[in-house]
Short mmCIF file of C-alpha atoms in Angstrom, two decimals:
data_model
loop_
_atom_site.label_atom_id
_atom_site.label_comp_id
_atom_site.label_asym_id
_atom_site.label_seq_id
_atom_site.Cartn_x
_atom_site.Cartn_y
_atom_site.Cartn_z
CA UNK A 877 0.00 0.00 0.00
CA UNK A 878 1.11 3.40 -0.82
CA UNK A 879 1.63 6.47 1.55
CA UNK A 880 -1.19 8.12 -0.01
CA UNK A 881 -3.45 5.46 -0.21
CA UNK A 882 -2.57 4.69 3.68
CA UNK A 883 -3.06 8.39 4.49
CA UNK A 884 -6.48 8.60 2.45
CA UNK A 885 -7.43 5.58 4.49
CA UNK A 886 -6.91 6.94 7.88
CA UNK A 887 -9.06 9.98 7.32
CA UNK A 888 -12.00 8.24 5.89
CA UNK A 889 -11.92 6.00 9.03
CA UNK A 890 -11.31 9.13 11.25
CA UNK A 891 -14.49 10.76 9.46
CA UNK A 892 -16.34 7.61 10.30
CA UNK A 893 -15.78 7.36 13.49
CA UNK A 894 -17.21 11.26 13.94
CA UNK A 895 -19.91 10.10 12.41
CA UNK A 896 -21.01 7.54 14.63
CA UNK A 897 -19.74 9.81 17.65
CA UNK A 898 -22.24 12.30 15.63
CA UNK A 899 -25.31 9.99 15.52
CA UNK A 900 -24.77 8.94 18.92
CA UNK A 901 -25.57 12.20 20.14
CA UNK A 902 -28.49 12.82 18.21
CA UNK A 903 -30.23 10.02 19.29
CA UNK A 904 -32.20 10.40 22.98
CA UNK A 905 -34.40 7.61 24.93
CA UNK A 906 -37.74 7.32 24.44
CA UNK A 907 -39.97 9.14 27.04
CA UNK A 908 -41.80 6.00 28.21
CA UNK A 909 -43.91 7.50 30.55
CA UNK A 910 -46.03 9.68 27.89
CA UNK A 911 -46.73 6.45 26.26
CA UNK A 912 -50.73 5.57 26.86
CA UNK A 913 -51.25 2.76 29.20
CA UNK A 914 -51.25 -0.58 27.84
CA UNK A 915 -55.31 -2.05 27.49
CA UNK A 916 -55.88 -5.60 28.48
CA UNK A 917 -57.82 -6.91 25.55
CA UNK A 918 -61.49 -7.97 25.98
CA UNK A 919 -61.10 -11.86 25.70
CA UNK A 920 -63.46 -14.05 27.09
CA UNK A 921 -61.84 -17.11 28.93
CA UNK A 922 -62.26 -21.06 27.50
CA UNK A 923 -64.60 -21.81 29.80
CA UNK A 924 -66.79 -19.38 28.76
CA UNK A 925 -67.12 -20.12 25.02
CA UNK A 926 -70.05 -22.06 23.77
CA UNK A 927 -69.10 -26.04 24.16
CA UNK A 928 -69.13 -27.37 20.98
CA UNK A 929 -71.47 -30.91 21.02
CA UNK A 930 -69.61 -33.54 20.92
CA UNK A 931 -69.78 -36.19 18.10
CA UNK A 932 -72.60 -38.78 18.81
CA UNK A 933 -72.46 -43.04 17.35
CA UNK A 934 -74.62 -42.12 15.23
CA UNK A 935 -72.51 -39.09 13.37
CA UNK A 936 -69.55 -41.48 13.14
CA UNK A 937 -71.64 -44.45 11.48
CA UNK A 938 -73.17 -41.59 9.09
CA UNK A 939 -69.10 -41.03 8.00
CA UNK A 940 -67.97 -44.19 7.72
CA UNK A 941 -71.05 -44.64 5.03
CA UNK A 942 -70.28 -41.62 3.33
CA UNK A 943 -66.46 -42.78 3.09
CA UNK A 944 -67.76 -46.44 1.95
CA UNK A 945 -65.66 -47.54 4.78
CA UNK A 946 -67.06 -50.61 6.86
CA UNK A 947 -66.91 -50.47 10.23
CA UNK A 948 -64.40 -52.29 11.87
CA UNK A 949 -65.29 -54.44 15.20
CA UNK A 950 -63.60 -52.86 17.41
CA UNK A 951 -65.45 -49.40 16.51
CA UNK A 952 -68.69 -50.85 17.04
CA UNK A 953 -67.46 -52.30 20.44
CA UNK A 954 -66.42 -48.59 21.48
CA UNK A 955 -69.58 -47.18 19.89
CA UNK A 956 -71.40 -50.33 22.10
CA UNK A 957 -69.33 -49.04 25.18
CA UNK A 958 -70.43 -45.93 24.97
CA UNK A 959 -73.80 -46.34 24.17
CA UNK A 960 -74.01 -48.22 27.59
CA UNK A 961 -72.46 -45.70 29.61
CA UNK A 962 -74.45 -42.71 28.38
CA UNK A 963 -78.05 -45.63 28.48
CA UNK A 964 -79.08 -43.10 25.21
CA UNK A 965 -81.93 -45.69 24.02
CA UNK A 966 -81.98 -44.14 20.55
CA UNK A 967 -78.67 -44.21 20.09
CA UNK A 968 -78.80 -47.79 20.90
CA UNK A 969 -81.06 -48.47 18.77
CA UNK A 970 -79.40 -47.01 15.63
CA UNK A 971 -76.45 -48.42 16.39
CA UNK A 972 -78.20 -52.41 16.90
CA UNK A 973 -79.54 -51.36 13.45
CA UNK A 974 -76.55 -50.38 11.61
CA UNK A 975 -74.48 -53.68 12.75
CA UNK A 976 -76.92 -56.01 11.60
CA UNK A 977 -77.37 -54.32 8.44
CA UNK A 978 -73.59 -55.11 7.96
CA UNK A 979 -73.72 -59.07 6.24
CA UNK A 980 -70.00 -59.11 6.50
CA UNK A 981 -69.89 -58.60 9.78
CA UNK A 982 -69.96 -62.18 12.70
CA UNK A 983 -71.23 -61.20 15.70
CA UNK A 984 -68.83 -63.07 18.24
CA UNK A 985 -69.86 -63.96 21.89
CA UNK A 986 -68.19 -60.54 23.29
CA UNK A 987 -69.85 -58.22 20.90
CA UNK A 988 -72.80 -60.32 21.60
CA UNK A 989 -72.76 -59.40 25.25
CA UNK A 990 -71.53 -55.96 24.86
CA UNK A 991 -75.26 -55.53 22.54
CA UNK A 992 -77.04 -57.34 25.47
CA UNK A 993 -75.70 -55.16 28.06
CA UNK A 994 -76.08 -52.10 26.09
CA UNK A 995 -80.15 -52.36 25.80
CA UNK A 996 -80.39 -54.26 29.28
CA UNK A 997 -78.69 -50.49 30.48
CA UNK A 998 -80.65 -48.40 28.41
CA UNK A 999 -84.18 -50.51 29.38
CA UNK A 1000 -84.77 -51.94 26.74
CA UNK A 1001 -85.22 -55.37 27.84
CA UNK A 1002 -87.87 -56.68 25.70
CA UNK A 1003 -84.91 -56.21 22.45
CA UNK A 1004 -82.31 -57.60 24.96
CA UNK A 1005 -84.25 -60.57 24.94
CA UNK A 1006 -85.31 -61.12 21.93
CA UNK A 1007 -81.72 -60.84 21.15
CA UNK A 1008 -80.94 -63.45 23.63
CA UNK A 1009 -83.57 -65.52 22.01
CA UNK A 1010 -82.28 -66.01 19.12
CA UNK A 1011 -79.07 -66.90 20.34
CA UNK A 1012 -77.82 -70.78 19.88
CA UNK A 1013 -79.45 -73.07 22.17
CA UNK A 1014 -76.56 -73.56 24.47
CA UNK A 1015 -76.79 -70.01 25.84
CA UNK A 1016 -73.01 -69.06 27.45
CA UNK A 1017 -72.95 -68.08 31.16
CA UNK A 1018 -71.97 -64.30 30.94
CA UNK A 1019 -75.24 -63.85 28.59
CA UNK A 1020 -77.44 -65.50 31.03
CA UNK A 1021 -76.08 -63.47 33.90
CA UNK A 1022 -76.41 -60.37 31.94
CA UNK A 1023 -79.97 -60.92 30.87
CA UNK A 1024 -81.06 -61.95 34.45
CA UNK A 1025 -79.15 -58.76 35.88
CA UNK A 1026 -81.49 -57.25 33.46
CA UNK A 1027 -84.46 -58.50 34.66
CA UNK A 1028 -83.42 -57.64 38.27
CA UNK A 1029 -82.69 -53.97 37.36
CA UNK A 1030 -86.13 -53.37 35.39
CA UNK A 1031 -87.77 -54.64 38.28
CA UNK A 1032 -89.10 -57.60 36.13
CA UNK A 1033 -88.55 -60.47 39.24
CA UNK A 1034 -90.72 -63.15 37.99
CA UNK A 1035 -89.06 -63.13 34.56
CA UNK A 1036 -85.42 -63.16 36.20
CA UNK A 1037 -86.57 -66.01 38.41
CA UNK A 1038 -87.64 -68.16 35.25
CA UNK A 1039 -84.72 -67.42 33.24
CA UNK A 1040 -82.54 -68.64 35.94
CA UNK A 1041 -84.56 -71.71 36.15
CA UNK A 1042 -83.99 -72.20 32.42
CA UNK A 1043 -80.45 -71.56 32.94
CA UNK A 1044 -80.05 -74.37 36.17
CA UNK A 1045 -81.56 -77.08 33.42
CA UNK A 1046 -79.17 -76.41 30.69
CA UNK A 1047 -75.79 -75.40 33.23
CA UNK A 1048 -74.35 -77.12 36.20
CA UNK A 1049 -73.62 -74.77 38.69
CA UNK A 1050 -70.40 -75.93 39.02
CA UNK A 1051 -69.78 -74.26 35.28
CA UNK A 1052 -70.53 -71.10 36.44
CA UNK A 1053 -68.11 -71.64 39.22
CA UNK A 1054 -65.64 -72.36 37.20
CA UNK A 1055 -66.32 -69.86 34.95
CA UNK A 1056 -65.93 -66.98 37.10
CA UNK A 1057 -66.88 -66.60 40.68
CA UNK A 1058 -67.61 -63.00 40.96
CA UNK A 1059 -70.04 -63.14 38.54
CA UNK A 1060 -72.05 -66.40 40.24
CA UNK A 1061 -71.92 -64.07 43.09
CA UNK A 1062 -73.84 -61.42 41.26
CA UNK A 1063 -76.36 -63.24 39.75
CA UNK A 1064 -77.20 -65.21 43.21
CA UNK A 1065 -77.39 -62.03 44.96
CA UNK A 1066 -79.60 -60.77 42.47
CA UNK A 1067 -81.55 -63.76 42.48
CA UNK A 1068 -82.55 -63.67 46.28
CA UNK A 1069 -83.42 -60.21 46.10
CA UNK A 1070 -85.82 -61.07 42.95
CA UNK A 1071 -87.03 -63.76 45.79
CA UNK A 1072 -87.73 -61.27 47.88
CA UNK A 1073 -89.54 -58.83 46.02
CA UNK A 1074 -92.03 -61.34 44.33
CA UNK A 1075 -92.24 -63.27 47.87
CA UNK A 1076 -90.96 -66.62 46.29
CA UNK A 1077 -89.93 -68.06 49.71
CA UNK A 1078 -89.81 -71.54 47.98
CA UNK A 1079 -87.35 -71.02 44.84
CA UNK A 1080 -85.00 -68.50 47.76
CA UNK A 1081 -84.65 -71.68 49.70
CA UNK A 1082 -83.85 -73.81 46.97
CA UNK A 1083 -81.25 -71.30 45.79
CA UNK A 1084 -79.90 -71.42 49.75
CA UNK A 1085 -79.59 -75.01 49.45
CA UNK A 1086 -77.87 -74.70 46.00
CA UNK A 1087 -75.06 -72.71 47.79
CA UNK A 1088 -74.88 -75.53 50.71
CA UNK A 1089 -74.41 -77.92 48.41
CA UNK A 1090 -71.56 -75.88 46.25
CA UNK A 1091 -69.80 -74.96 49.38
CA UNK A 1092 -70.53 -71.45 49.46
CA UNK A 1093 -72.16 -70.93 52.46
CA UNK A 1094 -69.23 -69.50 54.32
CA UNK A 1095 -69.46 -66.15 52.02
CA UNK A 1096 -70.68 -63.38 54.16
CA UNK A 1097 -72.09 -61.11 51.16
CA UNK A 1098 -74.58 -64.64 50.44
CA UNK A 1099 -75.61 -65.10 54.42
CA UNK A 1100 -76.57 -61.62 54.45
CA UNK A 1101 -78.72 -61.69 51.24
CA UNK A 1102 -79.95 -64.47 53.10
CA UNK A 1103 -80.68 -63.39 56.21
CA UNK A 1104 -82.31 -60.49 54.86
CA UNK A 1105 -84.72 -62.48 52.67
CA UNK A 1106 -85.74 -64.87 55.60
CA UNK A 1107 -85.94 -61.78 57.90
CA UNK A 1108 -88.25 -59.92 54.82
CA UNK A 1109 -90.65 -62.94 54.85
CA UNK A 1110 -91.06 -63.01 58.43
CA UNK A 1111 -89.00 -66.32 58.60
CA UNK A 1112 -86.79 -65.38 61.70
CA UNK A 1113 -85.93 -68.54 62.90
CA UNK A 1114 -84.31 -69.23 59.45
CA UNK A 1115 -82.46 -66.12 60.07
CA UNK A 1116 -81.13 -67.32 63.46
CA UNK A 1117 -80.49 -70.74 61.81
CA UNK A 1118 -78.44 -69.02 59.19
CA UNK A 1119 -75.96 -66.52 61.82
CA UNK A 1120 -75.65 -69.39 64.17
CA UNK A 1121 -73.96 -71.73 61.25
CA UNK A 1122 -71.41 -68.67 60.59
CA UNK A 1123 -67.86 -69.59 61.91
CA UNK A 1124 -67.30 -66.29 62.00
CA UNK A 1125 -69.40 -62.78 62.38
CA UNK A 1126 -68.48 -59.08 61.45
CA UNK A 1127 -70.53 -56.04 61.29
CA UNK A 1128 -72.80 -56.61 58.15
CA UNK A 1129 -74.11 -60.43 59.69
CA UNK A 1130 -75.10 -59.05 63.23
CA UNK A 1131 -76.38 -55.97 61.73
CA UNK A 1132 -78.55 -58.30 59.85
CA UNK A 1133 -79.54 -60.04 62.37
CA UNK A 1134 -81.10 -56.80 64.38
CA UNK A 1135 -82.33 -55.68 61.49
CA UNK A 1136 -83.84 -58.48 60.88
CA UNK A 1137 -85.24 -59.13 64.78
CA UNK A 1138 -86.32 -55.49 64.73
CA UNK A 1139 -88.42 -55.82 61.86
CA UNK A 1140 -90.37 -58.99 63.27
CA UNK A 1141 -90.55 -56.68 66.57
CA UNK A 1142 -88.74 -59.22 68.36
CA UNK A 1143 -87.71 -55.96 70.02
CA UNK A 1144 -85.51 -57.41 73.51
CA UNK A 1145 -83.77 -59.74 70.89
CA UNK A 1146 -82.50 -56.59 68.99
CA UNK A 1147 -81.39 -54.90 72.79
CA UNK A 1148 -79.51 -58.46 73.59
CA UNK A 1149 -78.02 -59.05 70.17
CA UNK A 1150 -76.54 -55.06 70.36
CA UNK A 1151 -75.25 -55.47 74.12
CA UNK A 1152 -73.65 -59.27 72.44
CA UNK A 1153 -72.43 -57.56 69.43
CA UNK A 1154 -70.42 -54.89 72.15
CA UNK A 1155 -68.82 -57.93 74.21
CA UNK A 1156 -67.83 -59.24 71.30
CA UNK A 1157 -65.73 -56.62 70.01
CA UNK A 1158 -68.11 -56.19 66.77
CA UNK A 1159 -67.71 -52.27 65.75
CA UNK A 1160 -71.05 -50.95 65.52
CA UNK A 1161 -71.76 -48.69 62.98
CA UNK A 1162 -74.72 -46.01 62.31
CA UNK A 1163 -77.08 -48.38 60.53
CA UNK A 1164 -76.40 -50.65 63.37
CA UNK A 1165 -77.63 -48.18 66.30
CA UNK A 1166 -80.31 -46.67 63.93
CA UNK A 1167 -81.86 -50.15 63.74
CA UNK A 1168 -81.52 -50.73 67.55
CA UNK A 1169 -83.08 -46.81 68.55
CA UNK A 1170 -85.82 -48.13 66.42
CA UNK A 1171 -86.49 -51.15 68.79
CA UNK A 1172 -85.76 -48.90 71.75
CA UNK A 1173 -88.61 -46.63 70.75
CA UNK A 1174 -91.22 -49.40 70.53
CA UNK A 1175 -89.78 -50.91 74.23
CA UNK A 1176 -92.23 -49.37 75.81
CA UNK A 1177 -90.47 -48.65 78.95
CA UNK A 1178 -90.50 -44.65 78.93
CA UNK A 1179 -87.26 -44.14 77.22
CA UNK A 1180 -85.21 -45.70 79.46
CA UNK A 1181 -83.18 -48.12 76.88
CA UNK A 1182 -83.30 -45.26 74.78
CA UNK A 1183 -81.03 -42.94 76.69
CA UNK A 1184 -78.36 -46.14 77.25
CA UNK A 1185 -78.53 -46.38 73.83
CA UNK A 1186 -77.51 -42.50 73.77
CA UNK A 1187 -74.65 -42.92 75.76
CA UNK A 1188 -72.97 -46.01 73.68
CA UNK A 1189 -73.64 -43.64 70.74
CA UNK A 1190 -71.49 -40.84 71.91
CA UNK A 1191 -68.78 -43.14 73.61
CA UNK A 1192 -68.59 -44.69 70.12
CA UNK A 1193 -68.51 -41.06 68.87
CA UNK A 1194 -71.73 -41.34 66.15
CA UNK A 1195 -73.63 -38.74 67.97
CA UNK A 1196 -72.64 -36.07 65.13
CA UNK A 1197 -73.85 -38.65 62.58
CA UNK A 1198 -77.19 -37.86 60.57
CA UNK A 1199 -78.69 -40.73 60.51
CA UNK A 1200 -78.16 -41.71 64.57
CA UNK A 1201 -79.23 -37.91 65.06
CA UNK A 1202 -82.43 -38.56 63.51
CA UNK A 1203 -82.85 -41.83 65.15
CA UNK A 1204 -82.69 -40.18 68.26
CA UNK A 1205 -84.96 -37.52 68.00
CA UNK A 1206 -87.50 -40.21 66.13
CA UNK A 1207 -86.62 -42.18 69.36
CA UNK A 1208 -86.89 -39.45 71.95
CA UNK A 1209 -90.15 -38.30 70.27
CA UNK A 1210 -92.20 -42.05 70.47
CA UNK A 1211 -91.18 -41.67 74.07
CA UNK A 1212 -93.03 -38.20 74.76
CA UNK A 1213 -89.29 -36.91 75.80
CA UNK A 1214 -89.82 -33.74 73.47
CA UNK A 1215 -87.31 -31.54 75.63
CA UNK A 1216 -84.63 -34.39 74.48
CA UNK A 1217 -85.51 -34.60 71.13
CA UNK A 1218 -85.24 -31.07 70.62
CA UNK A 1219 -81.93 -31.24 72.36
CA UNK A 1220 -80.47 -33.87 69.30
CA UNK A 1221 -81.72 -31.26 66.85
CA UNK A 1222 -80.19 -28.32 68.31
CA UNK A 1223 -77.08 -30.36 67.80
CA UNK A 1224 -77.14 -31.31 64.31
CA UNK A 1225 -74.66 -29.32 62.18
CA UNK A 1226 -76.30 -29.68 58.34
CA UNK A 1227 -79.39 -27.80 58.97
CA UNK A 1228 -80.08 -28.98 55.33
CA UNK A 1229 -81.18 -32.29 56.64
CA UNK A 1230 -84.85 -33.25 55.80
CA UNK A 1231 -84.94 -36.00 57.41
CA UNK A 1232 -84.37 -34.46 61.37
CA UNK A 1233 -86.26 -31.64 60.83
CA UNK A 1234 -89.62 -34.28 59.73
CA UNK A 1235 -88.25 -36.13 62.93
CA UNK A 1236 -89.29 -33.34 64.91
CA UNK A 1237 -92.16 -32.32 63.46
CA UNK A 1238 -93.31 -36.00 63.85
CA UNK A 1239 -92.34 -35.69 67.56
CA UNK A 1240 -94.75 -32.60 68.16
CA UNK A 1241 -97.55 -34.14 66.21
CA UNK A 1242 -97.40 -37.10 67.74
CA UNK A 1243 -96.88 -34.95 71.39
CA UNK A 1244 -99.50 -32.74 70.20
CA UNK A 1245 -97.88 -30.08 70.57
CA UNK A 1246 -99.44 -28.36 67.65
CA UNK A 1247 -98.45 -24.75 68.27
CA UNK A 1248 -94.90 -25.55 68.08
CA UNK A 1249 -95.62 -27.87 65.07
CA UNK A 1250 -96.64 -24.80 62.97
CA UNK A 1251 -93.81 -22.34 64.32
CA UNK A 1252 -91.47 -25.48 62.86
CA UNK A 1253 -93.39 -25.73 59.69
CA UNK A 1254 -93.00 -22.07 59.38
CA UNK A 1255 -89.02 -22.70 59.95
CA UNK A 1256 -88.67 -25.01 57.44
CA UNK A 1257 -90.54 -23.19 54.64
CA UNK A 1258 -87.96 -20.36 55.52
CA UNK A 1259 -84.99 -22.87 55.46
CA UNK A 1260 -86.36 -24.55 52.27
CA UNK A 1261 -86.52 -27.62 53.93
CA UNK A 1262 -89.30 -29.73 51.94
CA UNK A 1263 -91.60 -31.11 54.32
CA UNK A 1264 -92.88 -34.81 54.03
CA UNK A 1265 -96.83 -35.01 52.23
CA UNK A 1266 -97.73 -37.59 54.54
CA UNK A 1267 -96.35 -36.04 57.64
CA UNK A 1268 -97.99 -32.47 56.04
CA UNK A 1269 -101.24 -34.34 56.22
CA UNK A 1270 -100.85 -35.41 59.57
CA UNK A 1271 -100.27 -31.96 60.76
CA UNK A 1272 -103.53 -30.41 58.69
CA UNK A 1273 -106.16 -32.86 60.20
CA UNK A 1274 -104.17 -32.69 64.26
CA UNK A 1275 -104.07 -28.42 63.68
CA UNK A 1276 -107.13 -29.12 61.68
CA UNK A 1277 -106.45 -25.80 59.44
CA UNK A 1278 -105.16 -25.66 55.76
CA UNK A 1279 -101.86 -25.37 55.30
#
């Protein structure tokens, strides 16, 4: 490089450099705090945007037709699945519509069951069974359990009980046993109760003597079903017959058996049994003590039991519980100890709870102590507490004015 080339380059870098020293001095900071203050835009949260409706079975079978796309089994099993969670009865129906139409398509035992199970949910037994029907003469287990579950749950007893005849005379027992044990509990369970309900003392005692002979008598969720359907057709001795062959007893069998004693008003049983129960070492529970202050109330010796009762309840600390609380005050009232009664409901915490406040009003009806019976009534249409017809009607004819 030259001298004057070196020289020339020196002052143009000199003259840059002024430049920038130049610029840098022209330039100033923004005055921030004239700027306008910053507006939070008007945006409505998620939540409160319209929620779009979600797709239904019958949406997605519309686009797999449009697409010429069969359905694949699986699909229809999640369509099936949902169908029976949602019990949507049209749906159901659309959907059992659009699988038959499918001639391609072999309906295998699970999707078989999944389509009983689906209408047996949604109520429509009369297409469960004449699904079930149709099926081959030698009927799997699971579809006779799910059918009689059906019955059971549409409060169609007499039909439940005959199907599970049919199903005895084409099954051993012992196949359901081996087939799964958790389900031949269900469908005995639901069995007795269909005993129950249509009064069939003779096909609940066959069924007891079924489980005898299987070996399943030792299963305390079948002596209680059992006890309770002896007990419910005022067969108490069978009821004794069945807790005294227990090796062993917990809450739920010697609840049963006051229940049980209580409701045949064998009234000093229920006392005995509950002081038994305590010497045993038995917890007691609230649906234990609410089924003894029942018995207490109808002792007939002015409370007494009552208020021992009362003290076991608070030493075994269910005196804040709702249903013991209304117990009592039931209790105290059928004793003509008002002041008591009154006492229990002063106590109770959820002031929502129907059930006490009808308690009391029963206990001044039945004290006549009509004057206070309105000044409640009056309370609990302030409170919103819905008041009991049948108690309501008591109360017009005692204060014999309309309410």
């Amino acid at each position: 490089m030259s001298v004057s080339s070196s020289k020339l380059y020196s002052v143009g870098a000199r003259q840059c450099i002024n430049a920038d020293q130049s610029t840098k001095k022209n330039i100033t900071a923004p005055n921030h705090t004239k700027l306008p203050p910053l507006r939070t835009p008007n945006i409505k949260p998620i939540n409160h945007l319209p929620a779009k409706k979600s797709c239904s079975s019958s949406d997605i079978m519309r686009l797999m037709d449009s697409l010429c796309h069969p359905i694949p089994p699986d699909i229809y099993t999640s369509l099936i699945k949902e169908c029976t969670l949602t019990s949507d009865s049209t749906e159901a129906l659309c959907l059992h519509s659009h699988l038959i139409s499918q001639t391609n398509l072999k309906l295998t035992p699970p999707l078989v069951h999944r389509l009983l199970l689906m209408h047996v949910s949604c109520g429509q037994l009369d297409i469960a069974r004449n699904l079930f029907d149709k099926m081959p003469l030698k009927k799997d287990f699971i579809s006779w359990v799910i059918v009689i579950v059906g019955c059971f749950s549409n409060s169609k007893y007499e039909a439940g009980i005959n199907l599970f005849i049919d199903m005895l005379l084409q099954h051993s027992v012992y196949d359901g046993l081996m087939f799964d044990l958790n389900t031949w509990n269900i469908i005995i369970l639901c069995i007795i109760k269909c005993c129950i309900y249509s009064m069939n003392i003779s096909l609940g005692k066959q069924v007891h003597g079924i489980l005898f002979k299987v070996g399943l008598t030792s299963e305390i969720s079948f002596n209680v079903s059992l006890m309770d359907f002896y007990g419910k057709l005022g067969c108490l001795e069978d009821v004794n017959s069945v807790f005294n062959k227990l090796d062993n007893h917990n809450t739920a069998t010697w609840t049963a058996k006051i229940v049980n004693s209580c409701r045949n008003q064998r009234f000093y049983e229920v006392i005995e049994d509950f002081k038994e129960m305590g010497e045993a070492g038995i917890k007691r529970n609230s649906f234990t003590v609410s089924s003894v202050l029942r018995a207490c109330a109808r002792m007939g010796d002015g409370g007494n039991c009552g208020k021992q009762v009362h003290v076991i309840v608070i030493k075994l600390g269910l005196e804040s519980d709702a249903f013991v609380q209304c117990g009592l005050i039931a209790m105290y009232g059928k004793c003509g100890m008002i002041r008591k009664a009154k006492k229990v409901f002063e106590l109770v915490i959820d002031k929502t709870n129907t059930a006490c406040w009808n308690a009391l009003l029963m206990a001044y009806v039945r004290n006549e102590l009509f004057i206070e019976a309105m000044k409640l009534l009056y309370q609990m249409e302030a409170a919103k507490i819905q008041v009991n017809e049948s108690l309501l009607d008591h109360v017009r004819i005692a204060c014999g004015t309309k309410l």
